[in-house]
mmCIF file of C-alpha atoms in Angstrom:
data_model
loop_
_atom_site.group_PDB
_atom_site.id
_atom_site.type_symbol
_atom_site.label_atom_id
_atom_site.label_comp_id
_atom_site.label_asym_id
_atom_site.label_seq_id
_atom_site.Cartn_x
_atom_site.Cartn_y
_atom_site.Cartn_z
ATOM 1 C CA MET A 1 -3.304 -21.930 11.610
ATOM 2 C CA LEU A 2 -6.593 -19.567 12.187
ATOM 3 C CA GLU A 3 -9.572 -21.465 12.983
ATOM 4 C CA LEU A 4 -13.012 -19.793 13.713
ATOM 5 C CA VAL A 5 -15.324 -22.724 15.791
ATOM 6 C CA ASP A 6 -19.064 -21.557 15.895
ATOM 7 C CA VAL A 7 -18.454 -18.180 15.832
ATOM 8 C CA HIS A 8 -21.117 -15.838 16.304
ATOM 9 C CA ALA A 9 -20.963 -11.962 16.065
ATOM 10 C CA GLY A 10 -22.595 -8.541 14.490
ATOM 11 C CA TYR A 11 -23.567 -4.903 16.258
ATOM 12 C CA GLY A 12 -25.330 -4.237 19.306
ATOM 13 C CA ARG A 13 -28.198 -6.877 19.647
ATOM 14 C CA THR A 14 -27.971 -7.506 16.071
ATOM 15 C CA GLU A 15 -26.465 -11.065 15.112
ATOM 16 C CA VAL A 16 -24.827 -10.957 11.976
ATOM 17 C CA VAL A 17 -22.678 -14.062 11.632
ATOM 18 C CA HIS A 18 -24.269 -17.155 12.721
ATOM 19 C CA GLY A 19 -22.219 -19.948 14.151
ATOM 20 C CA VAL A 20 -19.583 -19.973 11.205
ATOM 21 C CA SER A 21 -16.688 -22.843 11.396
ATOM 22 C CA LEU A 22 -13.894 -22.289 9.307
ATOM 23 C CA THR A 23 -10.243 -22.982 8.770
ATOM 24 C CA VAL A 24 -6.907 -21.273 7.410
ATOM 25 C CA PRO A 25 -4.305 -23.425 7.310
ATOM 26 C CA GLU A 26 -0.477 -22.680 6.896
ATOM 27 C CA ARG A 27 0.370 -22.414 3.396
ATOM 28 C CA GLY A 28 -3.598 -22.729 2.256
ATOM 29 C CA LEU A 29 -6.170 -20.086 0.985
ATOM 30 C CA THR A 30 -9.478 -20.100 2.262
ATOM 31 C CA ALA A 31 -12.076 -18.013 0.278
ATOM 32 C CA VAL A 32 -15.459 -16.643 1.600
ATOM 33 C CA LEU A 33 -17.952 -15.678 -0.686
ATOM 34 C CA GLY A 34 -22.106 -14.401 -0.950
ATOM 35 C CA HIS A 35 -23.997 -11.437 -1.745
ATOM 36 C CA ASN A 36 -23.575 -8.021 -0.207
ATOM 37 C CA GLY A 37 -24.973 -8.506 3.512
ATOM 38 C CA ALA A 38 -24.037 -11.806 3.716
ATOM 39 C CA GLY A 39 -21.882 -11.064 6.729
ATOM 40 C CA LYS A 40 -18.504 -11.716 4.948
ATOM 41 C CA SER A 41 -16.364 -8.368 6.357
ATOM 42 C CA THR A 42 -18.591 -8.766 9.686
ATOM 43 C CA LEU A 43 -16.400 -12.471 9.767
ATOM 44 C CA LEU A 44 -13.164 -10.775 8.801
ATOM 45 C CA ARG A 45 -13.584 -7.753 11.481
ATOM 46 C CA THR A 46 -14.676 -10.693 13.596
ATOM 47 C CA ALA A 47 -11.148 -12.414 12.703
ATOM 48 C CA LEU A 48 -9.236 -9.741 13.550
ATOM 49 C CA GLY A 49 -11.096 -8.620 16.733
ATOM 50 C CA LEU A 50 -12.240 -5.342 15.528
ATOM 51 C CA ARG A 51 -15.984 -6.800 16.534
ATOM 52 C CA PRO A 52 -15.830 -8.869 19.444
ATOM 53 C CA VAL A 53 -17.253 -12.725 19.935
ATOM 54 C CA THR A 54 -20.571 -13.159 20.978
ATOM 55 C CA THR A 55 -20.221 -16.919 21.306
ATOM 56 C CA GLY A 56 -17.937 -19.819 19.265
ATOM 57 C CA ARG A 57 -13.923 -18.992 19.212
ATOM 58 C CA VAL A 58 -10.957 -17.821 17.170
ATOM 59 C CA LEU A 59 -8.018 -19.696 17.483
ATOM 60 C CA LEU A 60 -4.503 -19.238 16.651
ATOM 61 C CA ASP A 61 -2.232 -21.429 16.084
ATOM 62 C CA GLY A 62 -4.603 -23.557 19.092
ATOM 63 C CA GLU A 63 -4.395 -20.611 21.149
ATOM 64 C CA ASP A 64 -8.341 -18.616 21.985
ATOM 65 C CA VAL A 65 -7.754 -15.403 20.873
ATOM 66 C CA SER A 66 -11.059 -14.425 21.186
ATOM 67 C CA ARG A 67 -10.644 -11.816 23.716
ATOM 68 C CA LEU A 68 -7.533 -10.439 22.593
ATOM 69 C CA ARG A 69 -7.459 -7.041 20.891
ATOM 70 C CA PRO A 70 -7.023 -6.516 17.576
ATOM 71 C CA SER A 71 -3.406 -5.198 18.276
ATOM 72 C CA ALA A 72 -2.349 -7.886 19.944
ATOM 73 C CA ARG A 73 -3.882 -10.382 17.239
ATOM 74 C CA VAL A 74 -1.200 -7.801 14.656
ATOM 75 C CA ALA A 75 1.434 -8.749 16.956
ATOM 76 C CA ARG A 76 0.698 -12.593 16.611
ATOM 77 C CA GLY A 77 1.074 -12.230 12.320
ATOM 78 C CA VAL A 78 -2.543 -11.560 11.428
ATOM 79 C CA ALA A 79 -2.757 -8.535 9.051
ATOM 80 C CA TYR A 80 -6.111 -6.776 7.631
ATOM 81 C CA VAL A 81 -6.740 -5.052 4.198
ATOM 82 C CA PRO A 82 -10.308 -3.738 4.587
ATOM 83 C CA GLN A 83 -12.526 -2.840 1.883
ATOM 84 C CA GLY A 84 -12.276 -0.445 -0.089
ATOM 85 C CA GLN A 85 -8.630 0.253 -1.191
ATOM 86 C CA GLN A 86 -7.845 2.289 2.139
ATOM 87 C CA SER A 87 -4.853 4.804 2.551
ATOM 88 C CA PHE A 88 -3.831 7.738 3.897
ATOM 89 C CA GLY A 89 -5.137 9.877 0.832
ATOM 90 C CA GLN A 90 -2.722 12.825 1.961
ATOM 91 C CA LEU A 91 0.316 11.310 2.315
ATOM 92 C CA THR A 92 2.795 9.886 -0.699
ATOM 93 C CA ALA A 93 2.411 6.254 -1.580
ATOM 94 C CA ALA A 94 6.236 5.590 -0.171
ATOM 95 C CA GLU A 95 5.124 7.577 3.259
ATOM 96 C CA ASN A 96 2.009 5.405 3.264
ATOM 97 C CA LEU A 97 4.598 2.102 3.484
ATOM 98 C CA GLN A 98 7.330 3.984 5.782
ATOM 99 C CA VAL A 99 4.855 4.863 8.314
ATOM 100 C CA VAL A 100 4.236 0.848 8.537
ATOM 101 C CA ALA A 101 7.810 0.085 8.383
ATOM 102 C CA ASP A 102 9.257 2.683 11.071
ATOM 103 C CA GLY A 103 9.902 1.191 14.199
ATOM 104 C CA ARG A 104 10.351 -2.103 12.349
ATOM 105 C CA ARG A 105 14.133 -3.909 13.001
ATOM 106 C CA ARG A 106 13.984 -4.579 9.219
ATOM 107 C CA GLY A 107 11.869 -1.685 8.188
ATOM 108 C CA ARG A 108 13.940 -0.514 4.980
ATOM 109 C CA ALA A 109 14.283 -4.157 4.163
ATOM 110 C CA LEU A 110 10.520 -4.802 4.304
ATOM 111 C CA VAL A 111 9.384 -1.521 2.061
ATOM 112 C CA ALA A 112 11.828 -2.812 -0.657
ATOM 113 C CA GLU A 113 10.057 -6.317 -0.469
ATOM 114 C CA ALA A 114 6.536 -4.762 -0.318
ATOM 115 C CA LEU A 115 8.349 -2.622 -3.924
ATOM 116 C CA ASP A 116 9.150 -6.163 -4.984
ATOM 117 C CA THR A 117 6.080 -7.459 -5.094
ATOM 118 C CA PHE A 118 3.767 -5.102 -6.426
ATOM 119 C CA PRO A 119 6.833 -3.105 -8.356
ATOM 120 C CA ALA A 120 3.855 -0.655 -10.440
ATOM 121 C CA LEU A 121 3.609 1.396 -7.254
ATOM 122 C CA VAL A 122 7.746 1.943 -8.001
ATOM 123 C CA PRO A 123 7.227 5.014 -10.420
ATOM 124 C CA VAL A 124 3.789 6.349 -7.921
ATOM 125 C CA LEU A 125 6.515 6.123 -4.284
ATOM 126 C CA GLY A 126 6.342 10.439 -4.803
ATOM 127 C CA ARG A 127 2.185 10.855 -5.812
ATOM 128 C CA ARG A 128 -0.283 11.475 -2.991
ATOM 129 C CA ALA A 129 -2.126 7.986 -2.058
ATOM 130 C CA GLY A 130 -5.245 10.165 -2.608
ATOM 131 C CA LEU A 131 -4.689 10.679 -6.612
ATOM 132 C CA LEU A 132 -3.392 7.070 -7.208
ATOM 133 C CA SER A 133 -5.878 4.752 -9.072
ATOM 134 C CA GLY A 134 -7.913 2.676 -7.375
ATOM 135 C CA GLY A 135 -5.772 -0.487 -8.374
ATOM 136 C CA GLN A 136 -2.914 1.440 -7.270
ATOM 137 C CA ARG A 137 -4.626 2.002 -4.294
ATOM 138 C CA GLN A 138 -5.133 -1.702 -3.234
ATOM 139 C CA GLN A 139 -1.570 -2.620 -4.265
ATOM 140 C CA LEU A 140 -0.299 -0.278 -1.537
ATOM 141 C CA ALA A 141 -3.205 -1.285 0.796
ATOM 142 C CA ILE A 142 -1.849 -5.135 0.769
ATOM 143 C CA ALA A 143 1.699 -4.401 0.496
ATOM 144 C CA ARG A 144 1.128 -1.641 3.760
ATOM 145 C CA ALA A 145 0.104 -4.935 5.103
ATOM 146 C CA LEU A 146 2.605 -6.989 4.207
ATOM 147 C CA ILE A 147 5.595 -5.243 6.200
ATOM 148 C CA THR A 148 3.809 -6.047 9.374
ATOM 149 C CA GLU A 149 5.072 -9.575 8.584
ATOM 150 C CA PRO A 150 1.880 -11.839 9.379
ATOM 151 C CA ARG A 151 1.468 -15.316 9.223
ATOM 152 C CA VAL A 152 -2.420 -14.751 8.409
ATOM 153 C CA LEU A 153 -3.235 -12.292 5.566
ATOM 154 C CA LEU A 154 -7.817 -11.139 5.689
ATOM 155 C CA LEU A 155 -8.323 -9.974 2.507
ATOM 156 C CA ASP A 156 -12.066 -7.725 2.241
ATOM 157 C CA GLU A 157 -12.748 -8.007 -1.213
ATOM 158 C CA PRO A 158 -9.765 -7.460 -3.060
ATOM 159 C CA THR A 159 -10.723 -6.823 -6.693
ATOM 160 C CA GLU A 160 -14.008 -4.655 -6.003
ATOM 161 C CA GLY A 161 -13.873 -1.587 -8.537
ATOM 162 C CA ILE A 162 -10.398 -2.817 -9.584
ATOM 163 C CA GLN A 163 -9.601 -2.969 -13.613
ATOM 164 C CA PRO A 164 -9.161 -6.191 -14.925
ATOM 165 C CA ASN A 165 -5.349 -6.135 -15.874
ATOM 166 C CA VAL A 166 -4.839 -5.056 -11.963
ATOM 167 C CA VAL A 167 -7.133 -8.204 -10.637
ATOM 168 C CA ALA A 168 -4.636 -10.093 -12.701
ATOM 169 C CA GLU A 169 -1.591 -8.575 -10.875
ATOM 170 C CA ILE A 170 -3.515 -9.307 -7.111
ATOM 171 C CA GLU A 171 -4.342 -12.723 -8.434
ATOM 172 C CA ARG A 172 -0.773 -13.279 -8.855
ATOM 173 C CA VAL A 173 0.779 -12.110 -5.490
ATOM 174 C CA VAL A 174 -1.872 -13.736 -3.507
ATOM 175 C CA VAL A 175 -1.127 -17.530 -5.238
ATOM 176 C CA ASP A 176 2.445 -16.656 -4.307
ATOM 177 C CA LEU A 177 1.860 -15.502 -0.553
ATOM 178 C CA SER A 178 0.080 -18.564 0.062
ATOM 179 C CA GLY A 179 2.070 -20.699 -2.024
ATOM 180 C CA ARG A 180 5.676 -19.960 -1.990
ATOM 181 C CA ARG A 181 5.442 -17.823 0.904
ATOM 182 C CA GLY A 182 3.895 -19.810 3.103
ATOM 183 C CA LEU A 183 1.398 -17.495 4.182
ATOM 184 C CA GLY A 184 -2.190 -18.485 5.195
ATOM 185 C CA VAL A 185 -4.933 -16.129 3.518
ATOM 186 C CA LEU A 186 -8.510 -15.646 4.536
ATOM 187 C CA LEU A 187 -10.286 -14.215 1.143
ATOM 188 C CA VAL A 188 -13.695 -12.523 1.299
ATOM 189 C CA GLU A 189 -14.884 -12.351 -2.446
ATOM 190 C CA GLN A 190 -17.953 -11.716 -4.885
ATOM 191 C CA HIS A 191 -16.025 -12.385 -7.825
ATOM 192 C CA VAL A 192 -15.810 -16.342 -7.866
ATOM 193 C CA GLY A 193 -13.698 -17.086 -10.544
ATOM 194 C CA PHE A 194 -10.534 -15.022 -9.098
ATOM 195 C CA ALA A 195 -11.857 -16.681 -5.840
ATOM 196 C CA LEU A 196 -11.732 -20.490 -6.808
ATOM 197 C CA ARG A 197 -8.695 -19.862 -9.099
ATOM 198 C CA THR A 198 -6.834 -18.740 -5.805
ATOM 199 C CA ALA A 199 -8.309 -21.110 -2.788
ATOM 200 C CA GLY A 200 -8.200 -24.323 -1.809
ATOM 201 C CA THR A 201 -11.392 -24.427 0.326
ATOM 202 C CA TYR A 202 -14.372 -21.879 -0.091
ATOM 203 C CA HIS A 203 -17.615 -21.111 2.309
ATOM 204 C CA VAL A 204 -20.380 -19.737 0.643
ATOM 205 C CA LEU A 205 -22.669 -17.156 3.552
ATOM 206 C CA ALA A 206 -25.652 -15.655 3.052
ATOM 207 C CA SER A 207 -27.520 -13.945 5.898
ATOM 208 C CA GLY A 208 -24.471 -14.965 7.823
ATOM 209 C CA ARG A 209 -24.406 -18.764 7.737
ATOM 210 C CA VAL A 210 -22.539 -21.525 5.744
ATOM 211 C CA LEU A 211 -24.937 -22.274 2.852
ATOM 212 C CA ARG A 212 -22.566 -24.601 1.646
ATOM 213 C CA SER A 213 -18.611 -25.193 1.628
ATOM 214 C CA GLY A 214 -16.133 -27.575 -0.931
ATOM 215 C CA THR A 215 -13.207 -27.469 -2.381
ATOM 216 C CA ALA A 216 -11.960 -25.476 -5.621
ATOM 217 C CA GLN A 217 -11.996 -28.297 -8.235
ATOM 218 C CA ALA A 218 -13.186 -28.703 -11.226
ATOM 219 C CA GLY A 219 -16.918 -27.255 -11.859
ATOM 220 C CA ALA A 220 -17.212 -25.789 -8.450
ATOM 221 C CA GLU A 221 -17.911 -22.404 -10.019
ATOM 222 C CA LEU A 222 -21.179 -23.740 -11.321
ATOM 223 C CA ASP A 223 -21.726 -24.874 -7.479
ATOM 224 C CA VAL A 224 -21.011 -21.738 -5.862
ATOM 225 C CA ARG A 225 -23.032 -19.473 -8.586
ATOM 226 C CA ALA A 226 -26.359 -21.792 -8.239
ATOM 227 C CA ALA A 227 -25.965 -21.465 -3.941
ATOM 228 C CA MET A 228 -25.493 -17.611 -4.346
ATOM 229 C CA VAL A 229 -28.499 -17.482 -6.572
ATOM 230 C CA ILE A 230 -30.528 -19.025 -3.480
#
């Protein structure tokens, strides 16, 4: 569904991602792991078009979308949840959802589906998003992305700074999205256990290059942790 082929990208003259190739299949989850500064977030931003591809290609359903604007990629079914539990802090949780749903033919139903996915948001719908806990804001951010009806979901560090019980809930949702609901998910994570429990395949990045790739099978966590020490 989503393919990155020998992608190079960065900021101005500084190249951060060096020749990364990976595939996110339909009904599958691909994890990208690595320490801070490894190029993980830049890779996601490049997949969405927020950073330009220097060389290489970004393919969606086999079509080269490397030169398309982010809005055009979103219209084709790509959604992005950036790092940091981002929300419109002065708006209520309900307003955060509604601002995405407005103008969509199934807007009301999509909000209801998002709340079915994250029922913990229901009691706090009238609260300003800036007053929510980190876990609640993260759930709200993912719920907003789901209202766009994506086919591919890009998640950047969804467990960062989140309490363990909410991590478990996000893990449940991610597994459901990539399984029963059929989304392709590209997950950037430092939480190795979480990533490997949810992913089918993984790639470890170091200095913008793929250091190790594999399938999330028994024993993979030890290999990944060893690679991330390098």
